[in-house]
Amino acid sequence: MEFVKTYQYDVVVTGGGPAGIGAAVAAARTGAKTALLERSGLLGGMLTLGQVQPILGAVSSGTIYDEIVDLVSRGHEDCPPLTTYIGREVHVDAEECKGRLMQFVAENGVDIFLQTPVFDVLKEGDKVTGVIAGSGEGPVVFMAKTVVDTTGDGYTAVRAGCAFDMGRDDGGCQPTTIEFLIDNIDESCAICCGGGSDPVQLPDGRRYSEVCKAACASGELPENVSIVRLHRTFYPGERNVNATQANGFNTLTAEGVLGAELLLRSQIDKILVFLRKNVPGYEHCRARSSGSVVGVRETRRIRGLSQVKDIDVETGTRSPEVAVHKAWFLIDIHNPKGSGQAEKYSHPCQPYDIPYGALVPCGVDGILVGGRCISGTHRAHASYRVMAICLATGQAAGTAAALCAKEGVQPRELPVSRLQEALKAQGVELFD
């Protein structure tokens, strides 16, 4: 294959969602010449293209998550912080974020390459030395001392030969969703709902979640849509809706992506009719916008030197090899084979540590992972897949990648203490 250009970088980050933003900014701040490659025309991933809000999850203080919260909240100081049973809910104006995130990354010295999808890697033996990507000019090469995969699907790591797990024991992955924004809501009586366990009631005393379940059973709501989540935004009269659900589509294939898109978009009108008919305050609601891409909760989890396990998220494990401290979100397993939750409801979680080894793939040098494709069990993944935690795992992976590039070592050789020193110097709380 003939390449039209070859670039040289210390660190190349593939995937420009929250984890990729965290990784690229952290690598650049640690002194590495850094490139961020994104297959679409925007940074932000689910935060912008997916129109996913609120930002959910929590980590210890001092991470890039705090900076992103400040960034997306700028100009909305009159909108008070919101905390519910699903934790802190950080509102997002996706349109504002399209420019703000790009500027944030660029101002931190990262070279951004949009519409530059990675399709292969370069290796010397077991070491990744760069990636091959597409561009309007033709195939281009990005040589790197260290690569960070924040693609969500673990695409770059798999092309490098890294082993992975996918879904639960029977192969079932959490379903896909397209989120959408509605307006024309009467705030004098309109409810919000965070999920199936939310006890919110309609004015007549009926529990809203039971109304949704009955509508799903009767066919008034689409198949497998047994809860219509309604999240506040910055603006009165708006809600972000997390409800559409497509089960069983393999979104690693073009056929799976198309099938999910067609089904999910066909569900939006039916959900709107349900809301107008059954939920006071929503009689005149309309869909104003929707995510531009399918929201994928789960695909590959790259096998690492360490693994985030069920017991870690259940009991709040502390690790001496901590790279992300006090990660927290519910164990939120959307049912791979039907509606609602796979375990009847979201289960509680205790703030836990994510060890550095969960970011280091087994058997392949020159590469780290961040975001939802890090090493963990299916059940643990249901907690750490959310954006707050993805930002922090990206930051840790990017910092480690820069240190490896600077010191000429492989990720598996990097002393954890060096990474921890660097993260603490950035202001990250790592220990109780």
PDB file of N, CA and C in Angstrom, residues 126 157 160-164 302-306 357 359-365 367 369 375 412:
ATOM      1  N   ASP A 126       5.959  -7.755  18.446  1.00  0.00           N
ATOM      2  CA  ASP A 126       4.763  -7.607  19.274  1.00  0.00           C
ATOM      3  C   ASP A 126       4.502  -6.163  19.683  1.00  0.00           C
ATOM      4  N   ALA A 157      -6.841  -1.770  19.227  1.00  0.00           N
ATOM      5  CA  ALA A 157      -6.204  -2.840  19.990  1.00  0.00           C
ATOM      6  C   ALA A 157      -6.433  -4.195  19.342  1.00  0.00           C
ATOM      7  N   ALA A 160      -4.303  -4.740  16.482  1.00  0.00           N
ATOM      8  CA  ALA A 160      -2.934  -5.013  16.940  1.00  0.00           C
ATOM      9  C   ALA A 160      -2.763  -6.439  17.451  1.00  0.00           C
ATOM     10  N   GLY A 161      -3.877  -7.167  17.546  1.00  0.00           N
ATOM     11  CA  GLY A 161      -3.795  -8.552  18.001  1.00  0.00           C
ATOM     12  C   GLY A 161      -4.120  -8.772  19.459  1.00  0.00           C
ATOM     13  N   CYS A 162      -4.670  -7.762  20.123  1.00  0.00           N
ATOM     14  CA  CYS A 162      -5.007  -7.905  21.543  1.00  0.00           C
ATOM     15  C   CYS A 162      -6.232  -8.807  21.707  1.00  0.00           C
ATOM     16  N   ALA A 163      -6.199  -9.623  22.731  1.00  0.00           N
ATOM     17  CA  ALA A 163      -7.330 -10.489  23.054  1.00  0.00           C
ATOM     18  C   ALA A 163      -8.433  -9.670  23.710  1.00  0.00           C
ATOM     19  N   PHE A 164      -9.660 -10.150  23.578  1.00  0.00           N
ATOM     20  CA  PHE A 164     -10.777  -9.397  24.145  1.00  0.00           C
ATOM     21  C   PHE A 164     -11.913 -10.326  24.543  1.00  0.00           C
ATOM     22  N   ILE A 302     -11.060  -5.183  26.185  1.00  0.00           N
ATOM     23  CA  ILE A 302      -9.712  -5.684  25.914  1.00  0.00           C
ATOM     24  C   ILE A 302      -9.132  -6.317  27.184  1.00  0.00           C
ATOM     25  N   ARG A 303      -8.603  -7.524  27.055  1.00  0.00           N
ATOM     26  CA  ARG A 303      -8.015  -8.211  28.210  1.00  0.00           C
ATOM     27  C   ARG A 303      -6.718  -7.531  28.617  1.00  0.00           C
ATOM     28  N   GLY A 304      -6.639  -7.154  29.879  1.00  0.00           N
ATOM     29  CA  GLY A 304      -5.481  -6.427  30.368  1.00  0.00           C
ATOM     30  C   GLY A 304      -4.685  -7.193  31.403  1.00  0.00           C
ATOM     31  N   LEU A 305      -3.605  -6.573  31.857  1.00  0.00           N
ATOM     32  CA  LEU A 305      -2.789  -7.176  32.904  1.00  0.00           C
ATOM     33  C   LEU A 305      -3.569  -7.315  34.205  1.00  0.00           C
ATOM     34  N   SER A 306      -4.532  -6.429  34.416  1.00  0.00           N
ATOM     35  CA  SER A 306      -5.458  -6.515  35.552  1.00  0.00           C
ATOM     36  C   SER A 306      -6.868  -6.403  35.004  1.00  0.00           C
ATOM     37  N   GLY A 357      -3.233  -1.723  35.475  1.00  0.00           N
ATOM     38  CA  GLY A 357      -3.187  -2.908  34.616  1.00  0.00           C
ATOM     39  C   GLY A 357      -4.420  -3.105  33.772  1.00  0.00           C
ATOM     40  N   LEU A 359      -5.696  -0.935  32.012  1.00  0.00           N
ATOM     41  CA  LEU A 359      -5.496  -0.091  30.832  1.00  0.00           C
ATOM     42  C   LEU A 359      -4.395  -0.634  29.925  1.00  0.00           C
ATOM     43  N   VAL A 360      -3.737  -1.719  30.347  1.00  0.00           N
ATOM     44  CA  VAL A 360      -2.578  -2.252  29.630  1.00  0.00           C
ATOM     45  C   VAL A 360      -2.940  -3.609  29.023  1.00  0.00           C
ATOM     46  N   PRO A 361      -3.093  -3.696  27.701  1.00  0.00           N
ATOM     47  CA  PRO A 361      -3.444  -4.975  27.084  1.00  0.00           C
ATOM     48  C   PRO A 361      -2.378  -6.038  27.294  1.00  0.00           C
ATOM     49  N   CYS A 362      -2.820  -7.274  27.373  1.00  0.00           N
ATOM     50  CA  CYS A 362      -1.895  -8.401  27.501  1.00  0.00           C
ATOM     51  C   CYS A 362      -1.259  -8.717  26.146  1.00  0.00           C
ATOM     52  N   GLY A 363       0.014  -9.049  26.166  1.00  0.00           N
ATOM     53  CA  GLY A 363       0.643  -9.660  25.007  1.00  0.00           C
ATOM     54  C   GLY A 363       1.067  -8.745  23.884  1.00  0.00           C
ATOM     55  N   VAL A 364       0.730  -7.461  23.940  1.00  0.00           N
ATOM     56  CA  VAL A 364       1.092  -6.528  22.868  1.00  0.00           C
ATOM     57  C   VAL A 364       1.690  -5.284  23.510  1.00  0.00           C
ATOM     58  N   ASP A 365       2.826  -4.844  23.016  1.00  0.00           N
ATOM     59  CA  ASP A 365       3.485  -3.642  23.527  1.00  0.00           C
ATOM     60  C   ASP A 365       3.068  -2.417  22.723  1.00  0.00           C
ATOM     61  N   ILE A 367       0.880  -0.041  23.335  1.00  0.00           N
ATOM     62  CA  ILE A 367      -0.511   0.379  23.262  1.00  0.00           C
ATOM     63  C   ILE A 367      -1.170   0.327  24.631  1.00  0.00           C
ATOM     64  N   VAL A 369      -5.262   1.302  26.566  1.00  0.00           N
ATOM     65  CA  VAL A 369      -6.677   1.514  26.256  1.00  0.00           C
ATOM     66  C   VAL A 369      -7.300   2.397  27.328  1.00  0.00           C
ATOM     67  N   SER A 375     -10.164  -3.323  30.530  1.00  0.00           N
ATOM     68  CA  SER A 375     -10.302  -4.711  30.976  1.00  0.00           C
ATOM     69  C   SER A 375     -11.211  -4.807  32.200  1.00  0.00           C
ATOM     70  N   ARG A 412       3.697  -1.979  29.982  1.00  0.00           N
ATOM     71  CA  ARG A 412       3.784  -2.995  31.041  1.00  0.00           C
ATOM     72  C   ARG A 412       5.019  -2.810  31.919  1.00  0.00           C
TER      73      ARG A 412
END
